[in-house]
């Protein structure tokens, strides 16, 4: 069975804030970590996924040991890093929130700061904050079938030191994009622009836009969020998009939440609202995929309702692709449309020829003057946070592996990862994966197994991991990710209800999963 050593030597050396005040203090922490040695589960990342997974583990196995390694100096991941004006969730908090922690805020679509505070509360309430090692960037993880454990190398981003951990199970919760670099196309003439160029992923705290002419490049969720927020700060915003996206309005508040005022307990309201949003979002996605033409017409009616009479919807709000070939963009209570109605936000659908000293020249020849240019042009996909995986001295190439239930890799023992849904809340998938891992670990303990590994079926044909998605960031980076298969358990569709049945109730010991026990001392002697 997996070993469960005492955690006392680890506890007390970490917290949800980085506590290194000197090189000497950092060294003392390294000694503490080194003497702790082995943990049962090592989690890479302390963002939404890492904190949620750790809470599930803590609640299910309070005596087992685990640690979270976070490359940054604070928890929260995306919700701590992204600081641009108006940053918020695209999903409602009744599904973006954890299953075990009701959302108590007033807004259904929450601001980034409120989400970050929610994550901090979850970490503290479940004791996860004490298990985080900040400024530990995981670079390499090596599996040994002799020892049935992972050796994980982490670089201290503050001291440059390399720290080694060992773990019985490795869980990657580092998301699917690079935190240290966004994506910006190679714009001609950008070096001669006299103003300021900003990527939303690295928003400068000193940027003031009141009274400025801001050109916002992009048409995705970030651009739709930024445009009205910048306008509210006093900027005039021109949003330049090469091609439009589908944008629909979503209520900022949940009417069902008012039942709390009538004495209905918060957990009850939270659960009911969660089910409601799951069914609504799943149904909307299914209708869009089955009836794309009717869905186009329905979305157009939304635009006709919100936009000024005579607005050129065909040019600025009618994509060439079908709904949900790329993610839909949501605007709470129509704030994006309202900014257009007021004249605070203009949309230009055109290509960019070159930057000039004073702004942009478009493909049509139109000149746009700007003091600030914001490149909301997306991010770069990166599997498993760029960690180099090695199994028995053989490097693992993610694109050559097949994903098992979109949470484990063929041929990689005692390893799982979290990548959420793209058509519904990320956290719904996180909860399912975490609950499955709890079932898996319990099964392994009950049967005295030390190793589990999905074994690829050569008769199952591969399919792209992000099949059906055509967004630019997917086209640029999907080739780096593992493939999925054409049938279960090598394929899970973007359908929460079907995934719920598969991950909650399917057999842990199915035909694709292999389990092994540790060799007995007599067997080890016989081998020698």
Coordinates of C-alpha atoms in Angstrom, one line a residue:
X1 CA 0.0 0.0 0.0
X2 CA 1.0 3.6 -0.3
X3 CA 2.9 4.9 2.7
X4 CA 1.4 7.5 4.9
X5 CA 4.3 9.0 7.0
X6 CA 3.6 11.5 9.7
X7 CA 3.3 15.1 8.6
X8 CA 4.5 16.9 11.7
X9 CA 7.9 17.7 10.3
X10 CA 6.4 19.4 7.3
X11 CA 3.7 21.5 9.0
X12 CA 4.7 24.9 10.2
X13 CA 7.2 25.8 7.4
X14 CA 4.6 27.1 5.0
X15 CA 1.6 29.5 4.8
X16 CA -0.6 31.1 2.2
X17 CA 1.8 34.1 2.0
X18 CA 5.4 33.8 1.1
X19 CA 7.4 34.1 4.4
X20 CA 11.0 34.2 3.2
X21 CA 12.5 37.3 4.7
X22 CA 16.2 36.5 4.2
X23 CA 18.5 34.1 2.5
X24 CA 19.1 32.4 5.9
X25 CA 15.3 32.0 6.4
X26 CA 15.0 30.4 3.0
X27 CA 17.8 28.0 3.8
X28 CA 16.2 26.9 7.0
X29 CA 13.0 26.2 5.1
X30 CA 15.0 24.0 2.7
X31 CA 16.4 22.0 5.5
X32 CA 12.8 21.5 6.9
X33 CA 11.5 20.3 3.5
X34 CA 14.5 18.0 3.0
X35 CA 14.0 16.3 6.3
X36 CA 10.3 15.8 5.6
X37 CA 11.3 13.6 2.7
X38 CA 8.4 11.8 1.3
X39 CA 4.7 12.8 0.9
X40 CA 1.8 10.7 -0.3
X41 CA 0.5 13.2 -2.9
X42 CA 2.4 16.1 -4.5
X43 CA 0.3 18.7 -6.2
X44 CA 1.8 21.1 -8.7
X45 CA 0.1 24.5 -8.6
X46 CA -1.9 26.4 -5.9
X47 CA -4.5 28.0 -8.1
X48 CA -8.2 27.2 -8.4
X49 CA -7.4 23.5 -9.3
X50 CA -4.6 22.9 -6.9
X51 CA -6.5 24.3 -3.9
X52 CA -9.7 22.5 -4.8
X53 CA -7.9 19.2 -5.3
X54 CA -6.0 19.6 -2.0
X55 CA -9.3 20.4 -0.1
X56 CA -10.8 17.1 -1.5
X57 CA -7.8 15.2 -0.3
X58 CA -7.7 16.8 3.1
X59 CA -11.4 16.2 3.6
X60 CA -11.2 12.5 2.5
X61 CA -7.8 11.6 4.0
X62 CA -7.0 13.9 6.9
X63 CA -4.1 11.7 8.0
X64 CA -2.3 11.4 4.7
X65 CA 0.5 13.8 3.7
X66 CA 0.5 16.1 0.7
X67 CA 2.2 19.3 -0.4
X68 CA 1.4 21.9 -3.0
X69 CA 4.3 23.5 -5.0
X70 CA 3.6 26.9 -6.3
X71 CA 6.0 28.8 -8.6
X72 CA 4.6 32.2 -7.6
X73 CA 4.6 34.0 -4.2
X74 CA 0.9 33.7 -3.5
X75 CA -1.9 31.3 -4.1
X76 CA -4.7 31.9 -6.6
X77 CA -3.1 31.2 -9.9
X78 CA -5.0 33.0 -12.7
X79 CA -7.0 34.9 -10.1
X80 CA -3.9 36.3 -8.4
X81 CA -2.0 37.0 -11.6
X82 CA -4.6 38.7 -13.7
X83 CA -5.1 42.2 -12.5
X84 CA -6.5 44.0 -15.5
X85 CA -9.6 46.3 -15.0
X86 CA -12.8 44.5 -14.7
X87 CA -11.3 41.0 -14.5
X88 CA -14.0 38.5 -13.6
X89 CA -15.2 35.0 -14.2
X90 CA -17.0 33.9 -17.4
X91 CA -18.8 31.2 -15.4
X92 CA -21.3 31.8 -12.6
X93 CA -20.0 31.3 -9.1
X94 CA -22.5 28.5 -8.4
X95 CA -20.5 26.3 -10.7
X96 CA -17.1 28.0 -10.6
X97 CA -17.3 27.6 -6.8
X98 CA -16.3 24.3 -5.2
X99 CA -18.9 21.7 -4.5
X100 CA -18.1 21.7 -0.8
X101 CA -18.0 25.5 -0.3
X102 CA -21.1 27.5 -1.0
X103 CA -20.6 30.9 -2.7
X104 CA -22.0 33.6 -0.5
X105 CA -21.3 36.7 -2.6
X106 CA -24.1 38.8 -4.1
X107 CA -22.9 38.5 -7.7
X108 CA -23.4 35.4 -9.7
X109 CA -20.6 36.6 -12.1
X110 CA -17.9 37.6 -9.6
X111 CA -15.0 40.0 -9.8
X112 CA -11.5 38.6 -9.8
X113 CA -10.7 40.0 -6.3
X114 CA -13.8 38.3 -4.8
X115 CA -12.8 35.0 -6.4
X116 CA -9.3 35.2 -5.0
X117 CA -10.7 35.9 -1.5
X118 CA -13.0 32.8 -1.9
X119 CA -9.9 30.7 -2.8
X120 CA -8.0 32.0 0.2
X121 CA -11.0 31.2 2.5
X122 CA -11.2 27.6 1.1
X123 CA -7.5 27.1 1.7
X124 CA -7.6 28.3 5.3
X125 CA -10.8 26.6 6.2
X126 CA -9.4 23.2 5.1
X127 CA -5.9 23.7 6.3
X128 CA -4.5 23.7 2.8
X129 CA -2.7 27.0 3.3
X130 CA -0.2 25.2 5.6
X131 CA 0.8 22.7 2.9
X132 CA 1.9 25.2 0.2
X133 CA 5.5 25.8 -0.7
X134 CA 5.7 29.1 -2.5
X135 CA 8.3 30.1 -5.1
X136 CA 8.9 26.4 -5.9
X137 CA 8.8 26.0 -9.7
X138 CA 8.6 22.3 -10.6
X139 CA 10.9 21.6 -13.5
X140 CA 11.2 17.8 -13.6
X141 CA 9.5 14.7 -12.2
X142 CA 11.0 11.2 -12.5
X143 CA 9.1 8.0 -11.8
X144 CA 11.0 5.0 -10.5
X145 CA 9.3 1.6 -10.8
X146 CA 11.9 0.2 -8.5
X147 CA 10.9 2.5 -5.7
X148 CA 7.3 3.1 -6.9
X149 CA 7.6 6.8 -6.3
X150 CA 8.1 10.1 -8.0
X151 CA 11.2 12.3 -7.4
X152 CA 10.2 15.9 -8.1
X153 CA 12.7 18.7 -8.7
X154 CA 11.7 22.2 -7.9
X155 CA 13.7 25.4 -8.5
X156 CA 13.4 28.1 -5.8
X157 CA 12.5 31.2 -7.9
X158 CA 13.8 33.4 -5.1
X159 CA 17.2 31.7 -4.4
X160 CA 17.8 29.6 -7.4
X161 CA 18.3 26.5 -5.3
X162 CA 17.0 23.1 -6.5
X163 CA 14.9 21.2 -4.0
X164 CA 13.9 17.5 -4.3
X165 CA 10.7 15.9 -3.1
X166 CA 9.5 12.4 -3.3
X167 CA 5.8 11.4 -3.6
X168 CA 3.7 8.3 -4.1
X169 CA 1.2 10.1 -6.4
X170 CA 1.7 13.2 -8.6
X171 CA -1.1 15.6 -9.5
X172 CA -0.6 18.4 -12.0
X173 CA -2.9 21.4 -11.4
X174 CA -0.9 23.9 -13.3
X175 CA -3.6 24.7 -15.9
X176 CA -3.0 24.6 -19.7
X177 CA -1.3 27.9 -20.5
X178 CA 2.0 29.7 -19.8
X179 CA 1.9 32.0 -16.8
X180 CA 5.2 33.6 -17.6
X181 CA 4.4 34.7 -21.2
X182 CA 1.2 35.7 -23.1
X183 CA 0.7 35.5 -26.8
X184 CA 1.3 38.6 -29.0
X185 CA 1.5 38.3 -32.8
X186 CA 4.5 39.9 -34.6
X187 CA 3.0 43.3 -35.4
X188 CA 5.0 45.3 -38.0
X189 CA 6.3 48.6 -36.7
X190 CA 5.5 48.0 -33.1
X191 CA 8.9 49.2 -32.0
X192 CA 8.3 52.7 -33.4
X193 CA 5.0 53.2 -31.6
X194 CA 5.6 56.1 -29.1
X195 CA 2.8 55.1 -26.7
X196 CA 2.5 52.2 -24.3
X197 CA 1.9 48.6 -25.3
X198 CA 0.4 46.3 -22.7
X199 CA -0.6 42.6 -22.5
X200 CA -3.5 42.0 -20.1
X201 CA -1.7 39.0 -18.6
X202 CA 0.9 41.4 -17.1
X203 CA -1.1 44.6 -16.3
X204 CA 1.0 47.4 -14.9
X205 CA -0.2 48.9 -11.7
X206 CA 0.8 52.4 -12.8
X207 CA -1.3 52.5 -16.0
X208 CA -3.8 55.4 -16.1
X209 CA -6.2 55.5 -19.0
X210 CA -8.5 58.3 -18.0
X211 CA -8.8 60.7 -21.0
X212 CA -6.6 58.5 -23.2
X213 CA -7.2 57.0 -26.6
X214 CA -7.0 53.2 -26.1
X215 CA -6.8 50.7 -28.9
X216 CA -7.7 47.3 -27.7
X217 CA -6.7 44.5 -30.1
X218 CA -8.7 41.3 -29.7
X219 CA -12.3 39.9 -29.8
X220 CA -12.3 37.2 -27.1
X221 CA -13.4 37.1 -23.5
X222 CA -10.6 39.4 -22.2
X223 CA -11.3 42.1 -24.7
X224 CA -15.1 41.9 -24.1
X225 CA -14.3 42.3 -20.3
X226 CA -11.7 45.1 -20.7
X227 CA -13.5 47.4 -23.1
X228 CA -16.4 48.5 -20.8
X229 CA -14.1 48.5 -17.8
X230 CA -11.6 50.9 -19.5
X231 CA -14.4 53.1 -20.7
X232 CA -15.7 53.3 -17.1
X233 CA -12.2 54.6 -16.1
X234 CA -12.6 57.5 -18.6
X235 CA -10.9 56.1 -21.7
X236 CA -12.3 56.1 -25.2
X237 CA -11.8 52.5 -26.4
X238 CA -11.5 51.4 -30.0
X239 CA -11.6 47.6 -30.2
X240 CA -9.9 46.2 -33.3
X241 CA -10.8 42.7 -34.2
X242 CA -9.6 40.7 -37.2
X243 CA -12.9 38.6 -37.0
X244 CA -15.8 38.8 -34.5
X245 CA -16.8 36.5 -31.7
X246 CA -20.2 35.5 -30.4
X247 CA -21.1 37.8 -27.5
X248 CA -24.2 37.2 -25.3
X249 CA -25.5 38.8 -22.2
X250 CA -25.7 37.0 -18.9
X251 CA -27.4 38.1 -15.6
X252 CA -24.9 39.4 -13.1
X253 CA -27.0 38.3 -10.2
X254 CA -28.8 35.0 -9.4
X255 CA -32.5 35.5 -8.6
X256 CA -32.6 32.2 -6.7
X257 CA -30.1 33.6 -4.2
X258 CA -32.9 35.9 -2.9
X259 CA -34.3 32.8 -1.2
X260 CA -31.6 33.2 1.5
X261 CA -33.5 36.3 2.7
X262 CA -36.6 34.1 3.2
X263 CA -34.7 31.8 5.5
X264 CA -33.6 29.1 3.1
X265 CA -30.2 27.9 4.2
X266 CA -27.3 29.0 2.0
X267 CA -26.0 25.4 1.2
X268 CA -29.5 24.5 -0.1
X269 CA -29.7 27.6 -2.3
X270 CA -26.2 27.0 -3.5
X271 CA -26.9 23.4 -4.5
X272 CA -30.1 24.3 -6.3
X273 CA -28.5 27.1 -8.2
X274 CA -25.6 24.9 -9.1
X275 CA -27.9 22.2 -10.6
X276 CA -29.9 24.9 -12.4
X277 CA -26.8 26.4 -14.0
X278 CA -25.4 23.0 -15.0
X279 CA -28.6 22.1 -16.7
X280 CA -29.0 25.4 -18.4
X281 CA -25.4 25.7 -19.6
X282 CA -25.3 22.0 -20.8
X283 CA -28.6 22.5 -22.6
X284 CA -27.5 25.7 -24.3
X285 CA -24.3 24.1 -25.5
X286 CA -26.1 21.0 -26.8
X287 CA -28.6 23.1 -28.7
X288 CA -25.8 25.2 -30.3
X289 CA -24.0 22.0 -31.4
X290 CA -27.2 20.3 -32.7
X291 CA -28.9 23.3 -34.3
X292 CA -26.2 25.8 -35.2
X293 CA -28.3 27.8 -37.6
X294 CA -31.2 28.3 -35.1
X295 CA -28.6 29.2 -32.5
X296 CA -27.1 31.8 -34.8
X297 CA -30.5 33.4 -35.2
X298 CA -31.2 33.3 -31.5
X299 CA -27.9 35.1 -30.7
X300 CA -28.6 37.6 -33.4
X301 CA -31.9 38.5 -31.7
X302 CA -29.8 39.2 -28.6
X303 CA -27.6 41.6 -30.5
X304 CA -30.6 43.3 -32.1
X305 CA -32.1 43.8 -28.6
X306 CA -28.9 45.3 -27.1
X307 CA -27.3 47.3 -29.9
X308 CA -28.3 50.6 -31.4
X309 CA -30.8 50.6 -34.4
X310 CA -29.0 50.1 -37.7
X311 CA -25.8 48.8 -36.0
X312 CA -23.7 46.7 -38.5
X313 CA -24.2 43.3 -36.7
X314 CA -23.2 41.4 -39.8
X315 CA -19.7 42.9 -39.8
X316 CA -18.9 43.2 -36.1
X317 CA -20.9 40.4 -34.4
X318 CA -21.4 37.6 -36.9
X319 CA -18.5 35.1 -37.0
X320 CA -17.9 32.7 -39.9
X321 CA -17.9 29.7 -37.5
X322 CA -20.8 28.1 -35.6
X323 CA -21.5 28.8 -32.0
X324 CA -19.2 26.9 -29.6
X325 CA -16.7 26.1 -32.3
X326 CA -15.0 28.7 -30.2
X327 CA -16.0 29.8 -26.7
X328 CA -18.9 32.2 -26.4
X329 CA -18.1 35.5 -24.7
X330 CA -20.4 36.6 -21.9
X331 CA -21.1 40.1 -20.7
X332 CA -22.8 40.6 -17.3
X333 CA -26.1 42.5 -17.7
X334 CA -25.0 43.5 -21.2
X335 CA -22.3 45.9 -19.9
X336 CA -20.3 45.5 -23.2
X337 CA -23.3 46.4 -25.3
X338 CA -24.2 49.3 -23.0
X339 CA -20.7 50.8 -23.5
X340 CA -21.3 50.6 -27.3
X341 CA -24.7 52.2 -26.9
X342 CA -23.2 55.1 -25.0
X343 CA -20.5 55.6 -27.6
X344 CA -17.7 54.8 -25.2
X345 CA -16.5 51.8 -27.2
X346 CA -16.2 51.5 -30.9
X347 CA -15.6 48.3 -32.8
X348 CA -13.5 48.1 -36.0
X349 CA -13.3 44.8 -37.8
X350 CA -10.2 44.9 -40.0
X351 CA -6.7 43.6 -40.2
X352 CA -3.6 45.4 -38.8
X353 CA -1.1 46.6 -41.4
X354 CA 1.4 48.2 -39.1
X355 CA 2.0 50.2 -36.0
X356 CA 2.8 53.8 -36.6
X357 CA 4.4 56.4 -34.3
X358 CA 0.9 57.5 -33.2
X359 CA -1.2 54.4 -33.4
X360 CA -2.2 51.8 -36.0
X361 CA -2.7 51.7 -39.7
X362 CA -5.2 49.0 -40.7
X363 CA -5.4 46.9 -43.8
X364 CA -8.1 49.1 -45.2
X365 CA -5.8 52.1 -44.9
X366 CA -7.6 53.6 -41.9
X367 CA -5.4 55.3 -39.3
X368 CA -6.2 54.9 -35.6
X369 CA -4.5 57.2 -33.2
X370 CA -3.7 55.8 -29.7
X371 CA -1.9 56.6 -26.6
X372 CA -2.1 53.1 -25.3
X373 CA -2.4 49.8 -27.2
X374 CA -3.6 46.7 -25.4
X375 CA -2.9 43.3 -27.0
X376 CA -5.7 41.1 -25.7
X377 CA -4.5 38.5 -28.2
X378 CA -4.6 35.4 -26.1
X379 CA -2.1 33.1 -24.4
X380 CA 0.2 30.2 -25.1
X381 CA -0.9 26.6 -24.4
X382 CA 1.5 24.6 -22.3
X383 CA 0.8 21.0 -21.0
X384 CA 1.5 20.3 -17.3
X385 CA 3.1 23.7 -16.7
X386 CA 6.1 22.7 -18.8
X387 CA 7.2 20.1 -16.3
X388 CA 9.5 17.4 -17.8
X389 CA 8.1 14.0 -17.0
X390 CA 10.3 10.9 -17.0
X391 CA 9.3 7.3 -16.5
X392 CA 12.1 4.9 -15.7
X393 CA 14.7 7.1 -17.4
X394 CA 12.5 7.5 -20.5
X395 CA 11.2 11.0 -21.2
X396 CA 7.4 11.3 -21.6
X397 CA 6.4 13.2 -24.7
X398 CA 2.8 14.3 -23.9
X399 CA 1.7 14.4 -27.6
X400 CA 2.6 10.8 -27.9
X401 CA 0.4 9.7 -25.0
X402 CA -3.3 9.0 -24.9
X403 CA -5.4 10.6 -22.2
X404 CA -7.3 8.2 -19.9
X405 CA -10.6 9.8 -19.0
X406 CA -9.0 13.2 -19.8
X407 CA -7.2 13.0 -16.4
X408 CA -4.3 10.5 -16.7
X409 CA -1.7 9.5 -19.3
X410 CA -1.2 6.1 -20.9
X411 CA 2.1 4.6 -19.7
X412 CA 2.6 7.1 -16.8
X413 CA 2.1 5.6 -13.3
X414 CA 0.5 7.3 -10.4
X415 CA 0.0 10.6 -12.3
X416 CA -3.1 12.7 -13.0
X417 CA -3.9 16.1 -14.2
X418 CA -6.7 18.6 -14.3
X419 CA -7.9 20.4 -17.4
X420 CA -11.4 21.7 -17.0
X421 CA -14.3 21.9 -19.4
X422 CA -14.3 24.6 -22.1
X423 CA -18.0 24.9 -22.5
X424 CA -19.0 25.1 -18.8
X425 CA -17.3 25.9 -15.5
X426 CA -13.7 24.7 -15.1
X427 CA -14.4 23.7 -11.4
X428 CA -17.0 21.2 -12.3
X429 CA -14.4 19.0 -14.0
X430 CA -11.9 19.7 -11.1
X431 CA -14.4 18.3 -8.6
X432 CA -15.0 15.2 -10.7
X433 CA -11.3 14.5 -11.1
X434 CA -10.6 15.1 -7.4
X435 CA -13.4 12.8 -6.4
X436 CA -12.2 10.1 -8.8
X437 CA -8.6 10.4 -7.4
X438 CA -10.1 9.9 -3.9
X439 CA -11.8 6.7 -5.1
X440 CA -8.6 5.6 -6.8
X441 CA -6.4 6.0 -3.8
X442 CA -9.0 4.3 -1.5
X443 CA -9.1 1.4 -3.9
X444 CA -5.3 1.1 -4.1
X445 CA -5.1 1.2 -0.3
X446 CA -7.8 -1.4 0.2
X447 CA -6.0 -3.8 -2.2
X448 CA -2.5 -3.0 -1.1
X449 CA -1.5 -1.6 -4.6
X450 CA 1.4 0.8 -4.9
X451 CA 1.1 1.5 -8.6
X452 CA -1.6 2.2 -11.1
X453 CA -1.1 2.9 -14.8
X454 CA -3.4 3.2 -17.8
X455 CA -2.3 0.9 -20.6
X456 CA -3.1 2.2 -24.1
X457 CA -5.2 0.0 -26.4
X458 CA -3.6 0.0 -29.9
X459 CA -7.0 -0.7 -31.5
X460 CA -8.3 2.7 -30.3
X461 CA -7.8 5.4 -32.9
X462 CA -6.5 8.8 -31.6
X463 CA -8.4 12.0 -31.8
X464 CA -7.3 15.6 -30.9
X465 CA -7.6 16.4 -27.2
X466 CA -9.4 19.7 -28.1
X467 CA -11.5 18.2 -30.8
X468 CA -14.2 20.6 -32.1
X469 CA -12.5 23.8 -30.9
X470 CA -11.1 26.2 -33.5
X471 CA -9.8 29.1 -31.5
X472 CA -6.5 30.5 -32.4
X473 CA -4.8 29.5 -29.1
X474 CA -6.0 25.9 -29.7
X475 CA -4.6 25.8 -33.3
X476 CA -1.3 27.2 -32.1
X477 CA -0.7 24.8 -29.2
X478 CA -3.0 21.8 -29.3
X479 CA -0.2 19.7 -30.9
X480 CA 1.7 19.7 -27.6
X481 CA -1.0 17.9 -25.7
X482 CA -1.9 14.2 -25.4
X483 CA -4.5 12.8 -27.8
X484 CA -7.7 11.3 -26.7
X485 CA -9.3 8.1 -28.1
X486 CA -12.4 7.4 -30.0
X487 CA -14.1 5.5 -27.2
X488 CA -14.3 5.2 -23.4
X489 CA -12.3 5.2 -21.2
X490 CA -10.0 7.1 -23.6
X491 CA -12.5 9.8 -24.4
X492 CA -14.7 12.0 -22.4
X493 CA -17.0 14.5 -24.1
X494 CA -17.6 18.1 -23.1
X495 CA -20.7 17.1 -21.2
X496 CA -20.8 17.4 -17.5
X497 CA -23.7 15.1 -16.9
X498 CA -22.1 12.2 -18.9
X499 CA -18.8 12.9 -17.2
X500 CA -20.5 12.9 -13.8
X501 CA -21.8 9.3 -14.3
X502 CA -18.5 8.1 -15.8
X503 CA -16.1 9.5 -13.2
X504 CA -18.4 9.1 -10.2
X505 CA -19.7 5.6 -10.9
X506 CA -17.5 3.8 -13.4
X507 CA -15.3 1.0 -12.1
X508 CA -11.9 2.0 -10.9
X509 CA -10.4 -1.3 -12.0
X510 CA -11.5 -1.3 -15.6
X511 CA -9.8 -3.1 -18.6
X512 CA -7.4 -0.2 -19.3
X513 CA -6.0 0.3 -15.8
X514 CA -3.2 -1.9 -14.4
X515 CA -2.5 -2.2 -10.7
X516 CA 0.6 -3.6 -9.1
X517 CA 1.6 -4.4 -5.5
X518 CA 5.1 -4.0 -4.1
X519 CA 7.3 -7.1 -4.4
X520 CA 7.6 -9.1 -1.2
X521 CA 11.1 -9.4 0.3
X522 CA 11.4 -13.0 -0.8
X523 CA 10.6 -12.0 -4.4
X524 CA 13.2 -9.3 -4.3
X525 CA 15.8 -11.8 -3.1
X526 CA 14.8 -14.2 -5.9
X527 CA 15.4 -11.5 -8.5
X528 CA 19.0 -11.2 -7.3

